[in-house]
DNA sequence: TTGTAAGCGTTATCAT
DNA sequence: ATGATAACGCTTACAA
């Protein structure tokens, strides 16, 4: 690979002059510039971004930290961010944690050593974990809030869930069972359960407000505990029951579970998800779910990160509203 | 951030000695080393990977170039590769092309400027495009072959499709319609259609070998042209017909299409996909498809790339066998 | 307008 | 065992 030095030698000028030509800097004779640029073309010069990064202290690389790519709304988010970033000349370094806190810490340290200009993280760690990391670059946390200092962008999960219960109630359901992730276990392991908790809070508010589960209170299943789901379902004694699931993947699992037992959806039991995964349109009955504008959100996240990188302040807390996406599962 | 220079000053030794301590190099007094390492701890020293990269000429970063993350088998591939790579101390730079050749070229150039140690690409470009790029680092192409020189890892799509037709024939189908991507259009645009073509070749072999489509020959739909699908379906005049789709996403679209018209699957029409997307288990009837060991393939791809990076030769052509994954859509 | 040289934070070679 | 210094390829401030 040809370097600036090579070109300088080839043209009989100094490295500084070549730099002026290449980077359109002022103070260079158009003639000289033209001559240099011809050589640049000839030798197919490509800048060494590593050297540039070292010299400038900026890498034009963004770090992305996610659980995994199995949820297609995460994949969509990564996709959108990558596309915008590339447009703006930024690169994406991807780190997957699989929900393991140690992996997240390791990943962040890696990104810090790699001198990325900013980080977007769907965190599994909490404030205390992040304090120890001493992060000195812009960070935006999404879905899970870390602290009041680290900007957060997410969805208004709480009111979404509350509204969902209202919608379910309107469909004449008398009971709504929440299928959450194994939140208790996660809390015990010191993991960040912000969005799970928000969703659960919304559920609890919803059942109170809509007089759902009368005499039973909140009915929560943690994890895909089908046995408990069956028990809770039967306990309803013919009352119209729905399962509100923390995410579409869970909803699809529950749907499949009941289908295998010849319990019909929505005739015998209602199901609702959260995320608006693209695949929900392929299942029958089509899943009713909660969605939001993923592309818009991704754009906002990227724009915010750019603002931070350029030294501007951004709101500490941004939430996108959710909409009920009607299907036939209720 | 503390640098080696800082530590050297703090310890009253030279930078070379600090380097010896930090990187476990020989020729250092254990006492000195201990003293230095304590300071390293204290100041929370983290190596600057950018500076390391510049000095060593290696970035320990791998470039991944894919169409997008919408297909969950691609997402799974990225996921697996990222996980293995991180274990080995390699980083992932992700580039998405959305099937646009110019984006791919730009992306590769970016990665080259970023001095990644190797590239894994699901190419949309062809040999001629790659020749111009003058790539001087290890590259592995997956799914689509670029040339005889650039190592390729893929699946044995041709025999898989042939076998699929055999399987469909065993299910008493008399007609099989291939739903391919818009391959003609892509060929015209100069895009790489290797795997699409392989799959189509397998289809053609299959129908000949199994006496399918007698009197009709190969019946191929390009793209999700539902009108043409309907026409071809009706043309069958009650003969048992199946749609063999180039990928699961297409299969699910076709499935949905027929369901909407109250044409039953598999009673009235059979459907088969390719990819073994994880979501196929959620749809009813469960999709019959062709699958392969994605994790194994990802591991092989990574291992090969490491071999190349370390100067070893690897096979130019590696294909993984596919298996028929039975569902209820045939 | 052009050249020079220090600096970015490492690594690596050659003295001492 | 330790130190000094060039080198990696670029940017940038300053000098000519």
PDB file of N, CA and C in Angstrom, chain A residues 202-262:
ATOM      1  N   UNK A 202     -46.759  -1.477  34.227  1.00  0.00           N
ATOM      2  CA  UNK A 202     -47.879  -1.118  33.365  1.00  0.00           C
ATOM      3  C   UNK A 202     -48.983  -2.165  33.437  1.00  0.00           C
ATOM      4  N   UNK A 203     -48.570  -3.409  33.501  1.00  0.00           N
ATOM      5  CA  UNK A 203     -49.543  -4.503  33.607  1.00  0.00           C
ATOM      6  C   UNK A 203     -50.362  -4.369  34.883  1.00  0.00           C
ATOM      7  N   UNK A 204     -49.641  -4.148  35.988  1.00  0.00           N
ATOM      8  CA  UNK A 204     -50.320  -4.062  37.284  1.00  0.00           C
ATOM      9  C   UNK A 204     -51.285  -2.875  37.308  1.00  0.00           C
ATOM     10  N   UNK A 205     -50.804  -1.739  36.819  1.00  0.00           N
ATOM     11  CA  UNK A 205     -51.690  -0.571  36.720  1.00  0.00           C
ATOM     12  C   UNK A 205     -52.921  -0.890  35.893  1.00  0.00           C
ATOM     13  N   UNK A 206     -52.661  -1.580  34.789  1.00  0.00           N
ATOM     14  CA  UNK A 206     -53.735  -1.894  33.859  1.00  0.00           C
ATOM     15  C   UNK A 206     -54.814  -2.769  34.459  1.00  0.00           C
ATOM     16  N   UNK A 207     -54.404  -3.795  35.160  1.00  0.00           N
ATOM     17  CA  UNK A 207     -55.449  -4.684  35.706  1.00  0.00           C
ATOM     18  C   UNK A 207     -56.240  -3.986  36.800  1.00  0.00           C
ATOM     19  N   UNK A 208     -55.561  -3.088  37.530  1.00  0.00           N
ATOM     20  CA  UNK A 208     -56.302  -2.359  38.572  1.00  0.00           C
ATOM     21  C   UNK A 208     -57.298  -1.398  37.949  1.00  0.00           C
ATOM     22  N   UNK A 209     -56.816  -0.689  36.985  1.00  0.00           N
ATOM     23  CA  UNK A 209     -57.646   0.340  36.363  1.00  0.00           C
ATOM     24  C   UNK A 209     -58.844  -0.268  35.624  1.00  0.00           C
ATOM     25  N   UNK A 210     -58.654  -1.430  35.044  1.00  0.00           N
ATOM     26  CA  UNK A 210     -59.696  -2.011  34.201  1.00  0.00           C
ATOM     27  C   UNK A 210     -60.507  -3.121  34.878  1.00  0.00           C
ATOM     28  N   UNK A 211     -60.307  -3.248  36.177  1.00  0.00           N
ATOM     29  CA  UNK A 211     -61.052  -4.280  36.921  1.00  0.00           C
ATOM     30  C   UNK A 211     -60.921  -5.657  36.282  1.00  0.00           C
ATOM     31  N   UNK A 212     -59.697  -5.964  35.979  1.00  0.00           N
ATOM     32  CA  UNK A 212     -59.374  -7.283  35.423  1.00  0.00           C
ATOM     33  C   UNK A 212     -58.885  -8.161  36.581  1.00  0.00           C
ATOM     34  N   UNK A 213     -59.033  -9.462  36.439  1.00  0.00           N
ATOM     35  CA  UNK A 213     -58.565 -10.406  37.469  1.00  0.00           C
ATOM     36  C   UNK A 213     -59.225 -10.142  38.823  1.00  0.00           C
ATOM     37  N   UNK A 214     -60.485  -9.904  38.831  1.00  0.00           N
ATOM     38  CA  UNK A 214     -61.148  -9.581  40.092  1.00  0.00           C
ATOM     39  C   UNK A 214     -61.053 -10.755  41.065  1.00  0.00           C
ATOM     40  N   UNK A 215     -60.574 -10.449  42.268  1.00  0.00           N
ATOM     41  CA  UNK A 215     -60.405 -11.483  43.289  1.00  0.00           C
ATOM     42  C   UNK A 215     -59.101 -12.243  43.143  1.00  0.00           C
ATOM     43  N   UNK A 216     -58.420 -12.041  42.033  1.00  0.00           N
ATOM     44  CA  UNK A 216     -57.164 -12.778  41.835  1.00  0.00           C
ATOM     45  C   UNK A 216     -55.944 -11.873  41.887  1.00  0.00           C
ATOM     46  N   UNK A 217     -56.121 -10.616  41.574  1.00  0.00           N
ATOM     47  CA  UNK A 217     -54.973  -9.704  41.564  1.00  0.00           C
ATOM     48  C   UNK A 217     -54.076  -9.965  40.373  1.00  0.00           C
ATOM     49  N   UNK A 218     -52.813  -9.610  40.514  1.00  0.00           N
ATOM     50  CA  UNK A 218     -51.933  -9.795  39.361  1.00  0.00           C
ATOM     51  C   UNK A 218     -51.504 -11.253  39.243  1.00  0.00           C
ATOM     52  N   UNK A 219     -51.574 -11.728  38.037  1.00  0.00           N
ATOM     53  CA  UNK A 219     -51.210 -13.121  37.747  1.00  0.00           C
ATOM     54  C   UNK A 219     -49.991 -13.095  36.840  1.00  0.00           C
ATOM     55  N   UNK A 220     -48.867 -13.411  37.402  1.00  0.00           N
ATOM     56  CA  UNK A 220     -47.616 -13.276  36.646  1.00  0.00           C
ATOM     57  C   UNK A 220     -46.867 -14.598  36.545  1.00  0.00           C
ATOM     58  N   UNK A 221     -46.513 -14.934  35.335  1.00  0.00           N
ATOM     59  CA  UNK A 221     -45.688 -16.116  35.103  1.00  0.00           C
ATOM     60  C   UNK A 221     -44.286 -15.619  34.767  1.00  0.00           C
ATOM     61  N   UNK A 222     -43.291 -16.191  35.388  1.00  0.00           N
ATOM     62  CA  UNK A 222     -41.916 -15.770  35.086  1.00  0.00           C
ATOM     63  C   UNK A 222     -41.242 -16.818  34.220  1.00  0.00           C
ATOM     64  N   UNK A 223     -40.918 -16.423  33.036  1.00  0.00           N
ATOM     65  CA  UNK A 223     -40.297 -17.369  32.102  1.00  0.00           C
ATOM     66  C   UNK A 223     -41.355 -18.227  31.438  1.00  0.00           C
ATOM     67  N   UNK A 224     -40.944 -19.063  30.513  1.00  0.00           N
ATOM     68  CA  UNK A 224     -41.893 -19.873  29.754  1.00  0.00           C
ATOM     69  C   UNK A 224     -42.278 -21.124  30.551  1.00  0.00           C
ATOM     70  N   UNK A 225     -42.879 -20.869  31.696  1.00  0.00           N
ATOM     71  CA  UNK A 225     -43.295 -21.943  32.587  1.00  0.00           C
ATOM     72  C   UNK A 225     -44.701 -22.404  32.185  1.00  0.00           C
ATOM     73  N   UNK A 226     -44.747 -23.318  31.217  1.00  0.00           N
ATOM     74  CA  UNK A 226     -46.036 -23.717  30.644  1.00  0.00           C
ATOM     75  C   UNK A 226     -46.944 -24.390  31.668  1.00  0.00           C
ATOM     76  N   UNK A 227     -46.325 -25.104  32.589  1.00  0.00           N
ATOM     77  CA  UNK A 227     -47.144 -25.784  33.586  1.00  0.00           C
ATOM     78  C   UNK A 227     -47.935 -24.755  34.391  1.00  0.00           C
ATOM     79  N   UNK A 228     -47.226 -23.716  34.786  1.00  0.00           N
ATOM     80  CA  UNK A 228     -47.898 -22.679  35.564  1.00  0.00           C
ATOM     81  C   UNK A 228     -48.938 -21.959  34.708  1.00  0.00           C
ATOM     82  N   UNK A 229     -48.617 -21.774  33.446  1.00  0.00           N
ATOM     83  CA  UNK A 229     -49.601 -21.135  32.555  1.00  0.00           C
ATOM     84  C   UNK A 229     -50.875 -21.964  32.492  1.00  0.00           C
ATOM     85  N   UNK A 230     -50.697 -23.276  32.339  1.00  0.00           N
ATOM     86  CA  UNK A 230     -51.860 -24.158  32.262  1.00  0.00           C
ATOM     87  C   UNK A 230     -52.680 -24.078  33.538  1.00  0.00           C
ATOM     88  N   UNK A 231     -51.973 -24.107  34.660  1.00  0.00           N
ATOM     89  CA  UNK A 231     -52.666 -24.066  35.953  1.00  0.00           C
ATOM     90  C   UNK A 231     -53.466 -22.777  36.073  1.00  0.00           C
ATOM     91  N   UNK A 232     -52.817 -21.663  35.739  1.00  0.00           N
ATOM     92  CA  UNK A 232     -53.505 -20.380  35.843  1.00  0.00           C
ATOM     93  C   UNK A 232     -54.687 -20.302  34.882  1.00  0.00           C
ATOM     94  N   UNK A 233     -54.495 -20.901  33.724  1.00  0.00           N
ATOM     95  CA  UNK A 233     -55.570 -20.892  32.732  1.00  0.00           C
ATOM     96  C   UNK A 233     -56.786 -21.660  33.243  1.00  0.00           C
ATOM     97  N   UNK A 234     -56.515 -22.852  33.752  1.00  0.00           N
ATOM     98  CA  UNK A 234     -57.615 -23.685  34.259  1.00  0.00           C
ATOM     99  C   UNK A 234     -58.291 -23.046  35.460  1.00  0.00           C
ATOM    100  N   UNK A 235     -57.494 -22.397  36.275  1.00  0.00           N
ATOM    101  CA  UNK A 235     -58.004 -21.733  37.470  1.00  0.00           C
ATOM    102  C   UNK A 235     -59.092 -20.717  37.127  1.00  0.00           C
ATOM    103  N   UNK A 236     -59.103 -20.293  35.893  1.00  0.00           N
ATOM    104  CA  UNK A 236     -60.055 -19.281  35.474  1.00  0.00           C
ATOM    105  C   UNK A 236     -61.482 -19.787  35.362  1.00  0.00           C
ATOM    106  N   UNK A 237     -61.648 -21.086  35.332  1.00  0.00           N
ATOM    107  CA  UNK A 237     -62.992 -21.687  35.309  1.00  0.00           C
ATOM    108  C   UNK A 237     -63.883 -21.117  34.229  1.00  0.00           C
ATOM    109  N   UNK A 238     -63.373 -21.072  33.055  1.00  0.00           N
ATOM    110  CA  UNK A 238     -64.216 -20.622  31.962  1.00  0.00           C
ATOM    111  C   UNK A 238     -64.293 -19.122  31.784  1.00  0.00           C
ATOM    112  N   UNK A 239     -63.704 -18.381  32.705  1.00  0.00           N
ATOM    113  CA  UNK A 239     -63.676 -16.921  32.484  1.00  0.00           C
ATOM    114  C   UNK A 239     -62.761 -16.622  31.307  1.00  0.00           C
ATOM    115  N   UNK A 240     -63.150 -15.637  30.552  1.00  0.00           N
ATOM    116  CA  UNK A 240     -62.365 -15.317  29.362  1.00  0.00           C
ATOM    117  C   UNK A 240     -60.966 -14.821  29.754  1.00  0.00           C
ATOM    118  N   UNK A 241     -59.953 -15.560  29.332  1.00  0.00           N
ATOM    119  CA  UNK A 241     -58.580 -15.301  29.780  1.00  0.00           C
ATOM    120  C   UNK A 241     -57.637 -14.977  28.628  1.00  0.00           C
ATOM    121  N   UNK A 242     -56.751 -14.017  28.885  1.00  0.00           N
ATOM    122  CA  UNK A 242     -55.728 -13.690  27.876  1.00  0.00           C
ATOM    123  C   UNK A 242     -54.344 -13.731  28.509  1.00  0.00           C
ATOM    124  N   UNK A 243     -53.371 -14.069  27.682  1.00  0.00           N
ATOM    125  CA  UNK A 243     -51.973 -14.030  28.122  1.00  0.00           C
ATOM    126  C   UNK A 243     -51.297 -12.843  27.444  1.00  0.00           C
ATOM    127  N   UNK A 244     -50.836 -11.912  28.259  1.00  0.00           N
ATOM    128  CA  UNK A 244     -50.108 -10.769  27.727  1.00  0.00           C
ATOM    129  C   UNK A 244     -48.617 -11.071  27.913  1.00  0.00           C
ATOM    130  N   UNK A 245     -47.916 -11.170  26.806  1.00  0.00           N
ATOM    131  CA  UNK A 245     -46.524 -11.619  26.880  1.00  0.00           C
ATOM    132  C   UNK A 245     -45.548 -10.459  26.718  1.00  0.00           C
ATOM    133  N   UNK A 246     -44.457 -10.568  27.408  1.00  0.00           N
ATOM    134  CA  UNK A 246     -43.451  -9.510  27.505  1.00  0.00           C
ATOM    135  C   UNK A 246     -42.767  -9.234  26.168  1.00  0.00           C
ATOM    136  N   UNK A 247     -42.822 -10.220  25.285  1.00  0.00           N
ATOM    137  CA  UNK A 247     -42.235 -10.030  23.960  1.00  0.00           C
ATOM    138  C   UNK A 247     -42.892 -10.992  22.976  1.00  0.00           C
ATOM    139  N   UNK A 248     -42.755 -10.705  21.706  1.00  0.00           N
ATOM    140  CA  UNK A 248     -43.414 -11.522  20.694  1.00  0.00           C
ATOM    141  C   UNK A 248     -42.911 -12.961  20.679  1.00  0.00           C
ATOM    142  N   UNK A 249     -41.627 -13.133  20.945  1.00  0.00           N
ATOM    143  CA  UNK A 249     -41.084 -14.498  20.947  1.00  0.00           C
ATOM    144  C   UNK A 249     -41.819 -15.336  21.981  1.00  0.00           C
ATOM    145  N   UNK A 250     -42.000 -14.754  23.148  1.00  0.00           N
ATOM    146  CA  UNK A 250     -42.738 -15.459  24.197  1.00  0.00           C
ATOM    147  C   UNK A 250     -44.173 -15.725  23.735  1.00  0.00           C
ATOM    148  N   UNK A 251     -44.764 -14.708  23.140  1.00  0.00           N
ATOM    149  CA  UNK A 251     -46.151 -14.845  22.686  1.00  0.00           C
ATOM    150  C   UNK A 251     -46.275 -15.991  21.685  1.00  0.00           C
ATOM    151  N   UNK A 252     -45.315 -16.102  20.800  1.00  0.00           N
ATOM    152  CA  UNK A 252     -45.365 -17.162  19.793  1.00  0.00           C
ATOM    153  C   UNK A 252     -45.174 -18.530  20.449  1.00  0.00           C
ATOM    154  N   UNK A 253     -44.343 -18.578  21.464  1.00  0.00           N
ATOM    155  CA  UNK A 253     -44.159 -19.836  22.192  1.00  0.00           C
ATOM    156  C   UNK A 253     -45.463 -20.243  22.890  1.00  0.00           C
ATOM    157  N   UNK A 254     -46.107 -19.259  23.493  1.00  0.00           N
ATOM    158  CA  UNK A 254     -47.359 -19.537  24.203  1.00  0.00           C
ATOM    159  C   UNK A 254     -48.435 -19.974  23.204  1.00  0.00           C
ATOM    160  N   UNK A 255     -48.459 -19.272  22.085  1.00  0.00           N
ATOM    161  CA  UNK A 255     -49.406 -19.603  21.017  1.00  0.00           C
ATOM    162  C   UNK A 255     -49.217 -21.055  20.588  1.00  0.00           C
ATOM    163  N   UNK A 256     -47.985 -21.412  20.339  1.00  0.00           N
ATOM    164  CA  UNK A 256     -47.671 -22.772  19.905  1.00  0.00           C
ATOM    165  C   UNK A 256     -48.061 -23.779  20.977  1.00  0.00           C
ATOM    166  N   UNK A 257     -47.775 -23.414  22.210  1.00  0.00           N
ATOM    167  CA  UNK A 257     -48.098 -24.307  23.326  1.00  0.00           C
ATOM    168  C   UNK A 257     -49.583 -24.630  23.372  1.00  0.00           C
ATOM    169  N   UNK A 258     -50.403 -23.608  23.280  1.00  0.00           N
ATOM    170  CA  UNK A 258     -51.845 -23.852  23.367  1.00  0.00           C
ATOM    171  C   UNK A 258     -52.367 -24.570  22.133  1.00  0.00           C
ATOM    172  N   UNK A 259     -51.796 -24.232  20.996  1.00  0.00           N
ATOM    173  CA  UNK A 259     -52.217 -24.896  19.772  1.00  0.00           C
ATOM    174  C   UNK A 259     -51.960 -26.395  19.866  1.00  0.00           C
ATOM    175  N   UNK A 260     -50.825 -26.729  20.448  1.00  0.00           N
ATOM    176  CA  UNK A 260     -50.494 -28.154  20.579  1.00  0.00           C
ATOM    177  C   UNK A 260     -51.480 -28.888  21.478  1.00  0.00           C
ATOM    178  N   UNK A 261     -52.117 -28.133  22.345  1.00  0.00           N
ATOM    179  CA  UNK A 261     -53.092 -28.765  23.255  1.00  0.00           C
ATOM    180  C   UNK A 261     -54.508 -28.606  22.739  1.00  0.00           C
ATOM    181  N   UNK A 262     -54.622 -28.152  21.521  1.00  0.00           N
ATOM    182  CA  UNK A 262     -55.938 -27.963  20.907  1.00  0.00           C
ATOM    183  C   UNK A 262     -56.785 -26.947  21.657  1.00  0.00           C
TER     184      UNK A 262
END
